[in-house]
Each structure stands twice: as C-alpha cells, then as structure tokens.
Amino acid sequence: MQDFEQIGRREAIRLLFEGSAFKPFDAGTFVPEAGSRVVTASRVLLEGIDFDLVYFPLKHLGYKSVALVTGELYAGLAQARSLKAVLGVSAKLGFERIKELWGGVLAAASEFGYSSVGLDLQPSRNGLTISVSATGEAPVAQSPAPASKDLLCVSGALGAAYFGLRVLERGKSRFEAGTKGSDEEMERYRMLVASYLRPELPAGLPSLLRDAGITPSASYFVDRGLADALLRLVSDTGLGVKVYADRVPFEGGSFELGKALDVDPVSAAMNGGDDCRVLLVVPIAQFEAFRRDFQTFDIIGHLAQSEVGAVLVSPDGLEHPVSAPGWNAKDNH
C-alpha cells in the first residue's frame, strides 16, 4: 500500500488526475454568459455518520458525493460548471484506496458535464471526510409564478435509498454475528441497494428543460425525504400541495421489504433520505410538452389553494397532513 508521506501531497494529486479529462490544480473559475447567474452547492460527508466503509465501495462513494451537490445545482436549474473536493484522509487509507474513491468522483464529473475539477488533500484523525462544492450556471430569466394546479413531477422512485441502507445494515449485522442470509438478501434487493450506493440523476437536466421549452415554476432537490421538499415548497410559495399516495413511484421490492421490516413504503418515501431526486413544479399549460419529452418523470400531485396546506391523499380519498421530523420553515431553505 503506497504511503501519502512517501508520494507527497502535490504528486499524489497529480497522479490522481493522471489519464483523466481534467487537469490537476485547475483554478476552476468560469465567466457566466450574459443573462446568466451563478448557483453554488456544497456538501460534507463524514465517515460513520454519512457512510460506512464496511459496505460502501469507495468508487460509489466518490460518485455519490458528486451526485449530491449536482442535484442541488439541478434544483436551481443550473448546468454544472466547476467542482472542488477536499478529502480528509485518515492513516488507514492508502493512496490506492483514495485513487478508487477519486475515480468515482471523476466518473460523475464527466457524466454530469463539469468543465473543471479541483482537489485538495488533508490529513484526518477521525476517519474519511469528503467536502465537495460545486458551481453552476443558470439563466436569469424569470420563472412563471407558481399557481394552483401546477403539477408536481419527480425524477424517480422514492424511499428506495432508505430501504437499500436498511438491507446493507442488516447484512453488516449478520456478518458481524456470523449468521447467513446477507448475500441472498442483497441480491434480492439489489436495485434498492444500488439506489443508496450509486444514486441516479437525469444528467444535463437543466439544459434538457431549456431545449424543450419547459420552465418550471419551482424546483427542489429531494434527498431528505419528499415531505421535507413539500414543506419547503409550501413555505416558499404560500400555496398548498396535494400528493397522491398511489402515484408515488417505488422501486421493485419496496413493498416486500417494507412488509418484512414493518415499514410503510409511503412513509419511507416521505421521510427517508438519500433518494437524490429532483422535484419539478411544472405549469399545467406545459403538461403536454413535459409528458412527451420527460417520460422518466412521474406526476405525483399538484399545487393547491393555500388553505389546503401540505397533504398526502390516500387511495381512499382521505387527506393526511404532511410532516417531517425536525423540519423548521425558518432554517430549511
């Protein structure tokens, strides 16, 4: 295992970029075009809190760290431009393992269209730390004002990452206890596991929307549960929202595993984390164009009059108030 002390920080950074489309030590600055604005996003991931290296492949972890900040840019309707990462590396991780992690970062950066990527390396006494910041560019053009009946559209299955994490944690417990069954369960629910380990974003979404002539009246990144995004939407717009439980998309295996764990998949969708989805509020007048060009999105509800609040409509027609543990309208923007 190569030692960072032997390689040196600057040489290690150069080697990590070797063979990629990006240049090491790139300042990562860009000049936005006329009529554009700059959008920024950042995220810090801590070992033992945000991820567990017992079951999280390093390449997937690097990819996911980029997906999380890119999702924030997409929620601001900004196309990705520059990315900067700072890795706090503990003594247990040699150069080859960090190279694996960085390979995931570079793969995601290429997929999501970043033009520059920067990296710094720092020592860490408390396990691996990943700090990622991203900058994007979005048009200054005004979005239409949100209105009752605007459609709520989400980019993929919800609650899947929560269930995937539960599968991985169960597998870890079985492994530590020396019992069998973890491999079989991981294979059975591999799509749920994949949703947690390597989330998917619709690459280039802001450009695709502009090319299709779609201008959302609002947009949010869903990574702390759908309920969190809905409550932010209500707070920001002053309108109500209705989401229909039977229209919420789920990954295959969610209901089977939910029954085994005694967890309602709808609850997992509303309050589970790490789904890495984009929620668009699409004006009803743009429905036909949106449905034609964005078939991977699911329409799960619509805006409503303010007195409605945020409600989840069950299949029997009953309306249930939406809540999110720990949510506060004053600090969730």
mmCIF file of C-alpha atoms in Angstrom:
data_model
loop_
_atom_site.group_PDB
_atom_site.id
_atom_site.type_symbol
_atom_site.label_atom_id
_atom_site.label_comp_id
_atom_site.label_asym_id
_atom_site.label_seq_id
_atom_site.Cartn_x
_atom_site.Cartn_y
_atom_site.Cartn_z
ATOM 1 C CA MET A 1 0.000 0.000 0.000
ATOM 2 C CA GLN A 2 1.554 3.296 -1.099
ATOM 3 C CA ASP A 3 2.021 5.910 1.592
ATOM 4 C CA PHE A 4 0.984 9.527 1.075
ATOM 5 C CA GLU A 5 4.033 10.654 3.068
ATOM 6 C CA GLN A 6 6.295 8.936 0.539
ATOM 7 C CA ILE A 7 4.452 10.271 -2.516
ATOM 8 C CA GLY A 8 3.837 13.788 -1.264
ATOM 9 C CA ARG A 9 0.637 15.784 -1.453
ATOM 10 C CA ARG A 10 1.227 17.565 -4.758
ATOM 11 C CA GLU A 11 2.479 14.457 -6.563
ATOM 12 C CA ALA A 12 -0.433 12.437 -5.186
ATOM 13 C CA ILE A 13 -2.898 14.963 -6.636
ATOM 14 C CA ARG A 14 -1.122 14.856 -9.992
ATOM 15 C CA LEU A 15 -1.254 11.050 -10.051
ATOM 16 C CA LEU A 16 -4.951 11.005 -9.123
ATOM 17 C CA PHE A 17 -5.759 13.083 -12.216
ATOM 18 C CA GLU A 18 -3.497 11.063 -14.488
ATOM 19 C CA GLY A 19 -5.341 9.693 -17.531
ATOM 20 C CA SER A 20 -8.493 11.743 -16.893
ATOM 21 C CA ALA A 21 -10.033 14.520 -18.978
ATOM 22 C CA PHE A 22 -9.445 17.029 -16.159
ATOM 23 C CA LYS A 23 -6.322 18.970 -15.201
ATOM 24 C CA PRO A 24 -4.900 18.984 -11.665
ATOM 25 C CA PHE A 25 -4.514 22.337 -9.916
ATOM 26 C CA ASP A 26 -7.150 23.920 -12.171
ATOM 27 C CA ALA A 27 -8.447 27.154 -10.618
ATOM 28 C CA GLY A 28 -11.936 26.148 -11.730
ATOM 29 C CA THR A 29 -13.143 29.657 -12.484
ATOM 30 C CA PHE A 30 -15.569 30.482 -15.266
ATOM 31 C CA VAL A 31 -17.269 33.612 -16.529
ATOM 32 C CA PRO A 32 -21.056 33.236 -16.770
ATOM 33 C CA GLU A 33 -22.617 34.242 -20.028
ATOM 34 C CA ALA A 34 -24.673 37.419 -20.294
ATOM 35 C CA GLY A 35 -28.122 36.851 -18.858
ATOM 36 C CA SER A 36 -26.905 34.047 -16.572
ATOM 37 C CA ARG A 37 -26.396 33.750 -12.828
ATOM 38 C CA VAL A 38 -24.081 31.614 -10.706
ATOM 39 C CA VAL A 39 -25.515 28.866 -8.485
ATOM 40 C CA THR A 40 -23.439 27.122 -5.816
ATOM 41 C CA ALA A 41 -23.876 23.984 -3.714
ATOM 42 C CA SER A 42 -21.752 22.230 -1.099
ATOM 43 C CA ARG A 43 -21.853 19.084 0.995
ATOM 44 C CA VAL A 44 -19.696 17.472 3.699
ATOM 45 C CA LEU A 45 -19.822 13.694 4.177
ATOM 46 C CA LEU A 46 -18.398 12.172 7.374
ATOM 47 C CA GLU A 47 -17.355 8.568 7.874
ATOM 48 C CA GLY A 48 -19.506 6.866 10.496
ATOM 49 C CA ILE A 49 -22.328 9.378 10.057
ATOM 50 C CA ASP A 50 -22.987 9.736 6.338
ATOM 51 C CA PHE A 51 -21.371 6.493 5.159
ATOM 52 C CA ASP A 52 -19.869 3.244 6.446
ATOM 53 C CA LEU A 53 -16.794 1.910 4.635
ATOM 54 C CA VAL A 54 -17.636 -1.623 5.761
ATOM 55 C CA TYR A 55 -20.144 -1.876 2.903
ATOM 56 C CA PHE A 56 -19.769 1.324 0.853
ATOM 57 C CA PRO A 57 -17.465 0.811 -2.185
ATOM 58 C CA LEU A 58 -15.133 3.772 -2.437
ATOM 59 C CA LYS A 59 -15.785 4.360 -6.140
ATOM 60 C CA HIS A 60 -19.545 4.533 -5.497
ATOM 61 C CA LEU A 61 -18.929 6.883 -2.567
ATOM 62 C CA GLY A 62 -16.976 9.270 -4.781
ATOM 63 C CA TYR A 63 -19.710 9.177 -7.416
ATOM 64 C CA LYS A 64 -22.460 9.766 -4.849
ATOM 65 C CA SER A 65 -20.699 12.749 -3.285
ATOM 66 C CA VAL A 66 -20.762 14.481 -6.687
ATOM 67 C CA ALA A 67 -24.353 13.440 -7.389
ATOM 68 C CA LEU A 68 -25.492 15.076 -4.151
ATOM 69 C CA VAL A 69 -24.090 18.514 -4.946
ATOM 70 C CA THR A 70 -25.097 18.241 -8.599
ATOM 71 C CA GLY A 71 -28.666 17.557 -7.535
ATOM 72 C CA GLU A 72 -28.626 20.858 -5.655
ATOM 73 C CA LEU A 73 -27.463 22.638 -8.816
ATOM 74 C CA TYR A 74 -30.181 20.955 -10.852
ATOM 75 C CA ALA A 75 -32.773 22.091 -8.305
ATOM 76 C CA GLY A 76 -31.550 25.621 -9.054
ATOM 77 C CA LEU A 77 -31.940 24.817 -12.782
ATOM 78 C CA ALA A 78 -28.179 25.332 -13.164
ATOM 79 C CA GLN A 79 -25.924 23.430 -15.515
ATOM 80 C CA ALA A 80 -22.791 22.101 -13.785
ATOM 81 C CA ARG A 81 -19.571 24.027 -14.448
ATOM 82 C CA SER A 82 -16.848 23.595 -11.784
ATOM 83 C CA LEU A 83 -16.298 21.128 -8.944
ATOM 84 C CA LYS A 84 -13.915 21.263 -5.986
ATOM 85 C CA ALA A 85 -13.291 18.478 -3.471
ATOM 86 C CA VAL A 86 -11.288 18.393 -0.266
ATOM 87 C CA LEU A 87 -10.558 14.923 1.106
ATOM 88 C CA GLY A 88 -9.642 14.469 4.753
ATOM 89 C CA VAL A 89 -7.671 11.213 4.629
ATOM 90 C CA SER A 90 -7.005 9.046 7.682
ATOM 91 C CA ALA A 91 -3.932 6.850 8.102
ATOM 92 C CA LYS A 92 -5.893 3.667 7.353
ATOM 93 C CA LEU A 93 -6.492 4.741 3.738
ATOM 94 C CA GLY A 94 -3.508 4.441 1.409
ATOM 95 C CA PHE A 95 -3.077 6.042 -1.981
ATOM 96 C CA GLU A 96 -4.651 3.153 -3.928
ATOM 97 C CA ARG A 97 -7.885 3.350 -1.951
ATOM 98 C CA ILE A 98 -8.125 7.111 -2.397
ATOM 99 C CA LYS A 99 -7.466 6.567 -6.103
ATOM 100 C CA GLU A 100 -10.527 4.294 -6.170
ATOM 101 C CA LEU A 101 -12.625 6.975 -4.451
ATOM 102 C CA TRP A 102 -11.347 9.668 -6.801
ATOM 103 C CA GLY A 103 -12.170 7.513 -9.813
ATOM 104 C CA GLY A 104 -15.820 7.706 -8.796
ATOM 105 C CA VAL A 105 -15.611 11.487 -8.436
ATOM 106 C CA LEU A 106 -14.114 11.870 -11.912
ATOM 107 C CA ALA A 107 -16.649 9.481 -13.466
ATOM 108 C CA ALA A 108 -19.527 11.513 -12.030
ATOM 109 C CA ALA A 109 -17.907 14.815 -13.032
ATOM 110 C CA SER A 110 -17.672 13.605 -16.630
ATOM 111 C CA GLU A 111 -21.234 12.289 -16.660
ATOM 112 C CA PHE A 112 -22.731 15.495 -15.271
ATOM 113 C CA GLY A 113 -20.758 17.761 -17.594
ATOM 114 C CA TYR A 114 -18.345 19.599 -15.293
ATOM 115 C CA SER A 115 -15.696 21.551 -17.192
ATOM 116 C CA SER A 116 -13.164 21.668 -14.340
ATOM 117 C CA VAL A 117 -12.420 19.640 -11.209
ATOM 118 C CA GLY A 118 -10.176 20.630 -8.305
ATOM 119 C CA LEU A 119 -8.790 18.556 -5.443
ATOM 120 C CA ASP A 120 -7.010 19.151 -2.157
ATOM 121 C CA LEU A 121 -5.820 16.522 0.315
ATOM 122 C CA GLN A 122 -5.686 16.979 4.078
ATOM 123 C CA PRO A 123 -4.877 14.595 6.959
ATOM 124 C CA SER A 124 -7.732 13.454 9.186
ATOM 125 C CA ARG A 125 -7.731 11.884 12.652
ATOM 126 C CA ASN A 126 -11.396 10.938 12.593
ATOM 127 C CA GLY A 127 -11.809 8.786 9.503
ATOM 128 C CA LEU A 128 -12.509 9.839 5.948
ATOM 129 C CA THR A 129 -14.086 13.247 5.337
ATOM 130 C CA ILE A 130 -15.345 14.363 1.929
ATOM 131 C CA SER A 131 -16.105 18.031 1.318
ATOM 132 C CA VAL A 132 -17.490 18.840 -2.124
ATOM 133 C CA SER A 133 -18.524 22.191 -3.560
ATOM 134 C CA ALA A 134 -19.986 22.799 -6.988
ATOM 135 C CA THR A 135 -20.710 25.835 -9.125
ATOM 136 C CA GLY A 136 -23.239 26.006 -11.915
ATOM 137 C CA GLU A 137 -24.769 28.465 -14.355
ATOM 138 C CA ALA A 138 -28.464 29.215 -14.770
ATOM 139 C CA PRO A 139 -30.405 31.745 -16.851
ATOM 140 C CA VAL A 140 -31.614 34.867 -15.088
ATOM 141 C CA ALA A 141 -34.960 34.615 -16.910
ATOM 142 C CA GLN A 142 -37.922 34.746 -14.550
ATOM 143 C CA SER A 143 -39.843 31.532 -13.905
ATOM 144 C CA PRO A 144 -43.633 31.670 -14.083
ATOM 145 C CA ALA A 145 -45.310 32.326 -10.748
ATOM 146 C CA PRO A 146 -46.424 29.079 -9.056
ATOM 147 C CA ALA A 147 -50.164 28.590 -9.318
ATOM 148 C CA SER A 148 -52.787 26.160 -8.078
ATOM 149 C CA LYS A 149 -52.940 23.057 -10.323
ATOM 150 C CA ASP A 150 -49.258 23.253 -11.324
ATOM 151 C CA LEU A 151 -48.025 19.654 -11.495
ATOM 152 C CA LEU A 152 -45.570 18.031 -9.078
ATOM 153 C CA CYS A 153 -43.182 15.806 -11.042
ATOM 154 C CA VAL A 154 -40.405 13.675 -9.539
ATOM 155 C CA SER A 155 -37.420 12.174 -11.368
ATOM 156 C CA GLY A 156 -37.549 8.629 -9.962
ATOM 157 C CA ALA A 157 -38.521 6.169 -7.260
ATOM 158 C CA LEU A 158 -38.745 7.424 -3.675
ATOM 159 C CA GLY A 159 -37.854 5.601 -0.471
ATOM 160 C CA ALA A 160 -35.551 3.202 -2.322
ATOM 161 C CA ALA A 161 -32.328 4.564 -0.797
ATOM 162 C CA TYR A 162 -33.762 4.210 2.718
ATOM 163 C CA PHE A 163 -34.602 0.567 2.097
ATOM 164 C CA GLY A 164 -31.229 -0.025 0.447
ATOM 165 C CA LEU A 165 -29.473 1.293 3.546
ATOM 166 C CA ARG A 166 -31.568 -0.998 5.745
ATOM 167 C CA VAL A 167 -30.522 -4.000 3.633
ATOM 168 C CA LEU A 168 -26.855 -3.036 3.955
ATOM 169 C CA GLU A 169 -27.120 -2.514 7.716
ATOM 170 C CA ARG A 170 -28.849 -5.869 8.129
ATOM 171 C CA GLY A 171 -26.120 -7.510 6.066
ATOM 172 C CA LYS A 172 -23.435 -5.909 8.244
ATOM 173 C CA SER A 173 -25.154 -7.148 11.420
ATOM 174 C CA ARG A 174 -25.406 -10.679 10.045
ATOM 175 C CA PHE A 175 -21.760 -10.629 9.004
ATOM 176 C CA GLU A 176 -20.624 -9.461 12.436
ATOM 177 C CA ALA A 177 -22.801 -12.097 14.103
ATOM 178 C CA GLY A 178 -21.544 -14.826 11.770
ATOM 179 C CA THR A 179 -25.043 -15.696 10.513
ATOM 180 C CA LYS A 180 -26.064 -16.424 6.951
ATOM 181 C CA GLY A 181 -28.509 -14.753 4.602
ATOM 182 C CA SER A 182 -26.954 -11.364 3.848
ATOM 183 C CA ASP A 183 -25.788 -12.273 0.321
ATOM 184 C CA GLU A 184 -29.205 -13.639 -0.627
ATOM 185 C CA GLU A 185 -30.993 -10.539 0.673
ATOM 186 C CA MET A 186 -28.547 -8.188 -1.073
ATOM 187 C CA GLU A 187 -29.132 -9.991 -4.364
ATOM 188 C CA ARG A 188 -32.917 -9.987 -3.939
ATOM 189 C CA TYR A 189 -32.977 -6.254 -3.259
ATOM 190 C CA ARG A 190 -30.011 -5.224 -5.409
ATOM 191 C CA MET A 191 -31.933 -2.353 -7.039
ATOM 192 C CA LEU A 192 -32.730 -0.873 -3.631
ATOM 193 C CA VAL A 193 -29.102 -1.249 -2.565
ATOM 194 C CA ALA A 194 -27.974 0.416 -5.794
ATOM 195 C CA SER A 195 -30.324 3.346 -5.120
ATOM 196 C CA TYR A 196 -28.431 4.052 -1.909
ATOM 197 C CA LEU A 197 -24.883 3.311 -3.052
ATOM 198 C CA ARG A 198 -24.978 4.871 -6.529
ATOM 199 C CA PRO A 199 -27.965 7.204 -6.971
ATOM 200 C CA GLU A 200 -29.050 8.325 -10.416
ATOM 201 C CA LEU A 201 -29.701 11.857 -11.630
ATOM 202 C CA PRO A 202 -31.025 12.826 -15.087
ATOM 203 C CA ALA A 203 -27.716 14.107 -16.464
ATOM 204 C CA GLY A 204 -27.911 17.531 -18.102
ATOM 205 C CA LEU A 205 -31.460 18.140 -16.824
ATOM 206 C CA PRO A 206 -31.322 21.981 -16.838
ATOM 207 C CA SER A 207 -30.195 22.063 -20.484
ATOM 208 C CA LEU A 208 -32.777 19.442 -21.458
ATOM 209 C CA LEU A 209 -35.542 21.532 -19.897
ATOM 210 C CA ARG A 210 -34.436 24.677 -21.715
ATOM 211 C CA ASP A 211 -34.147 22.850 -25.037
ATOM 212 C CA ALA A 212 -37.694 21.532 -24.593
ATOM 213 C CA GLY A 213 -39.056 24.967 -23.697
ATOM 214 C CA ILE A 214 -40.059 23.837 -20.194
ATOM 215 C CA THR A 215 -39.808 26.461 -17.443
ATOM 216 C CA PRO A 216 -40.691 25.017 -14.011
ATOM 217 C CA SER A 217 -42.355 27.394 -11.599
ATOM 218 C CA ALA A 218 -40.321 25.846 -8.770
ATOM 219 C CA SER A 219 -37.832 23.017 -8.280
ATOM 220 C CA TYR A 220 -36.315 21.162 -5.303
ATOM 221 C CA PHE A 221 -33.717 18.507 -4.588
ATOM 222 C CA VAL A 222 -35.235 15.555 -2.750
ATOM 223 C CA ASP A 223 -32.542 13.972 -0.590
ATOM 224 C CA ARG A 224 -34.102 14.278 2.876
ATOM 225 C CA GLY A 225 -37.457 12.773 2.049
ATOM 226 C CA LEU A 226 -40.343 14.049 -0.043
ATOM 227 C CA ALA A 227 -42.063 15.608 2.982
ATOM 228 C CA ASP A 228 -39.130 17.962 3.538
ATOM 229 C CA ALA A 229 -39.295 19.185 -0.080
ATOM 230 C CA LEU A 230 -43.080 19.619 0.057
ATOM 231 C CA LEU A 231 -42.937 21.698 3.230
ATOM 232 C CA ARG A 232 -40.238 23.909 1.729
ATOM 233 C CA LEU A 233 -42.440 24.325 -1.345
ATOM 234 C CA VAL A 234 -45.436 25.380 0.757
ATOM 235 C CA SER A 235 -43.286 27.795 2.763
ATOM 236 C CA ASP A 236 -41.717 29.342 -0.339
ATOM 237 C CA THR A 237 -44.866 29.723 -2.445
ATOM 238 C CA GLY A 238 -47.594 30.309 0.124
ATOM 239 C CA LEU A 239 -49.675 27.693 -1.700
ATOM 240 C CA GLY A 240 -50.853 24.233 -0.711
ATOM 241 C CA VAL A 241 -49.804 20.891 -2.175
ATOM 242 C CA LYS A 242 -51.601 17.611 -2.732
ATOM 243 C CA VAL A 243 -49.624 14.418 -3.300
ATOM 244 C CA TYR A 244 -51.424 11.180 -4.166
ATOM 245 C CA ALA A 245 -50.014 8.099 -2.451
ATOM 246 C CA ASP A 246 -50.950 5.804 -5.333
ATOM 247 C CA ARG A 247 -48.938 7.963 -7.764
ATOM 248 C CA VAL A 248 -45.693 7.967 -5.782
ATOM 249 C CA PRO A 249 -43.129 5.824 -7.696
ATOM 250 C CA PHE A 250 -41.442 2.936 -5.868
ATOM 251 C CA GLU A 251 -38.542 0.668 -6.757
ATOM 252 C CA GLY A 252 -39.311 -3.039 -7.151
ATOM 253 C CA GLY A 253 -39.052 -4.868 -3.836
ATOM 254 C CA SER A 254 -40.064 -1.879 -1.697
ATOM 255 C CA PHE A 255 -43.384 -3.338 -0.603
ATOM 256 C CA GLU A 256 -41.978 -6.827 0.016
ATOM 257 C CA LEU A 257 -39.112 -5.491 2.121
ATOM 258 C CA GLY A 258 -41.359 -2.923 3.781
ATOM 259 C CA LYS A 259 -43.603 -5.720 4.983
ATOM 260 C CA ALA A 260 -40.619 -7.663 6.336
ATOM 261 C CA LEU A 261 -39.329 -4.591 8.181
ATOM 262 C CA ASP A 262 -42.788 -3.349 9.221
ATOM 263 C CA VAL A 263 -42.106 -0.068 7.388
ATOM 264 C CA ASP A 264 -44.715 1.526 5.139
ATOM 265 C CA PRO A 265 -43.046 2.335 1.763
ATOM 266 C CA VAL A 266 -45.054 5.558 1.609
ATOM 267 C CA SER A 267 -43.548 6.610 4.949
ATOM 268 C CA ALA A 268 -40.091 5.734 3.629
ATOM 269 C CA ALA A 269 -40.748 7.906 0.561
ATOM 270 C CA MET A 270 -41.967 10.807 2.664
ATOM 271 C CA ASN A 271 -39.275 10.786 5.343
ATOM 272 C CA GLY A 272 -36.414 8.579 4.117
ATOM 273 C CA GLY A 273 -33.179 10.178 2.944
ATOM 274 C CA ASP A 274 -30.571 9.943 0.188
ATOM 275 C CA ASP A 275 -33.020 9.440 -2.684
ATOM 276 C CA CYS A 276 -31.201 12.018 -4.851
ATOM 277 C CA ARG A 277 -34.273 13.016 -6.885
ATOM 278 C CA VAL A 278 -35.384 16.281 -8.443
ATOM 279 C CA LEU A 279 -38.904 17.593 -7.837
ATOM 280 C CA LEU A 280 -40.164 19.941 -10.559
ATOM 281 C CA VAL A 281 -43.286 22.075 -10.374
ATOM 282 C CA VAL A 282 -44.495 22.253 -13.977
ATOM 283 C CA PRO A 283 -47.158 24.760 -15.106
ATOM 284 C CA ILE A 284 -50.277 22.947 -16.308
ATOM 285 C CA ALA A 285 -50.002 24.724 -19.681
ATOM 286 C CA GLN A 286 -46.680 22.927 -20.290
ATOM 287 C CA PHE A 287 -48.009 19.479 -19.389
ATOM 288 C CA GLU A 288 -48.182 18.029 -22.913
ATOM 289 C CA ALA A 289 -44.632 19.070 -23.809
ATOM 290 C CA PHE A 290 -43.278 17.862 -20.478
ATOM 291 C CA ARG A 291 -45.001 14.485 -20.716
ATOM 292 C CA ARG A 292 -43.674 14.000 -24.250
ATOM 293 C CA ASP A 293 -40.033 14.825 -23.509
ATOM 294 C CA PHE A 294 -39.622 13.717 -19.881
ATOM 295 C CA GLN A 295 -41.260 10.320 -19.674
ATOM 296 C CA THR A 296 -38.982 9.125 -16.872
ATOM 297 C CA PHE A 297 -40.597 11.643 -14.501
ATOM 298 C CA ASP A 298 -43.701 10.686 -12.512
ATOM 299 C CA ILE A 299 -46.525 13.148 -11.855
ATOM 300 C CA ILE A 300 -47.394 12.674 -8.183
ATOM 301 C CA GLY A 301 -49.679 15.614 -7.393
ATOM 302 C CA HIS A 302 -50.262 19.324 -7.820
ATOM 303 C CA LEU A 303 -50.250 22.698 -6.121
ATOM 304 C CA ALA A 304 -53.480 23.753 -4.420
ATOM 305 C CA GLN A 305 -55.008 26.716 -2.617
ATOM 306 C CA SER A 306 -53.125 27.867 0.470
ATOM 307 C CA GLU A 307 -55.780 26.654 2.923
ATOM 308 C CA VAL A 308 -55.100 23.061 1.853
ATOM 309 C CA GLY A 309 -51.615 23.078 3.387
ATOM 310 C CA ALA A 310 -49.455 20.053 2.552
ATOM 311 C CA VAL A 311 -51.472 16.835 2.377
ATOM 312 C CA LEU A 312 -50.965 13.247 1.286
ATOM 313 C CA VAL A 313 -54.100 11.812 -0.304
ATOM 314 C CA SER A 314 -54.556 8.089 0.380
ATOM 315 C CA PRO A 315 -56.198 5.784 -2.200
ATOM 316 C CA ASP A 316 -59.491 6.000 -0.278
ATOM 317 C CA GLY A 317 -59.520 9.783 -0.737
ATOM 318 C CA LEU A 318 -58.603 10.757 2.815
ATOM 319 C CA GLU A 319 -56.205 13.677 3.206
ATOM 320 C CA HIS A 320 -53.368 13.320 5.724
ATOM 321 C CA PRO A 321 -51.257 16.337 6.788
ATOM 322 C CA VAL A 322 -47.610 16.054 5.735
ATOM 323 C CA SER A 323 -44.982 16.373 8.446
ATOM 324 C CA ALA A 324 -41.201 15.943 8.515
ATOM 325 C CA PRO A 325 -39.347 15.249 11.802
ATOM 326 C CA GLY A 326 -37.109 18.140 12.767
ATOM 327 C CA TRP A 327 -38.371 20.387 9.957
ATOM 328 C CA ASN A 328 -38.473 24.116 10.586
ATOM 329 C CA ALA A 329 -39.646 26.597 7.965
ATOM 330 C CA LYS A 330 -37.107 29.175 9.147
ATOM 331 C CA ASP A 331 -33.983 27.091 8.538
ATOM 332 C CA ASN A 332 -34.785 24.736 5.683
ATOM 333 C CA HIS A 333 -34.018 26.811 2.606
#
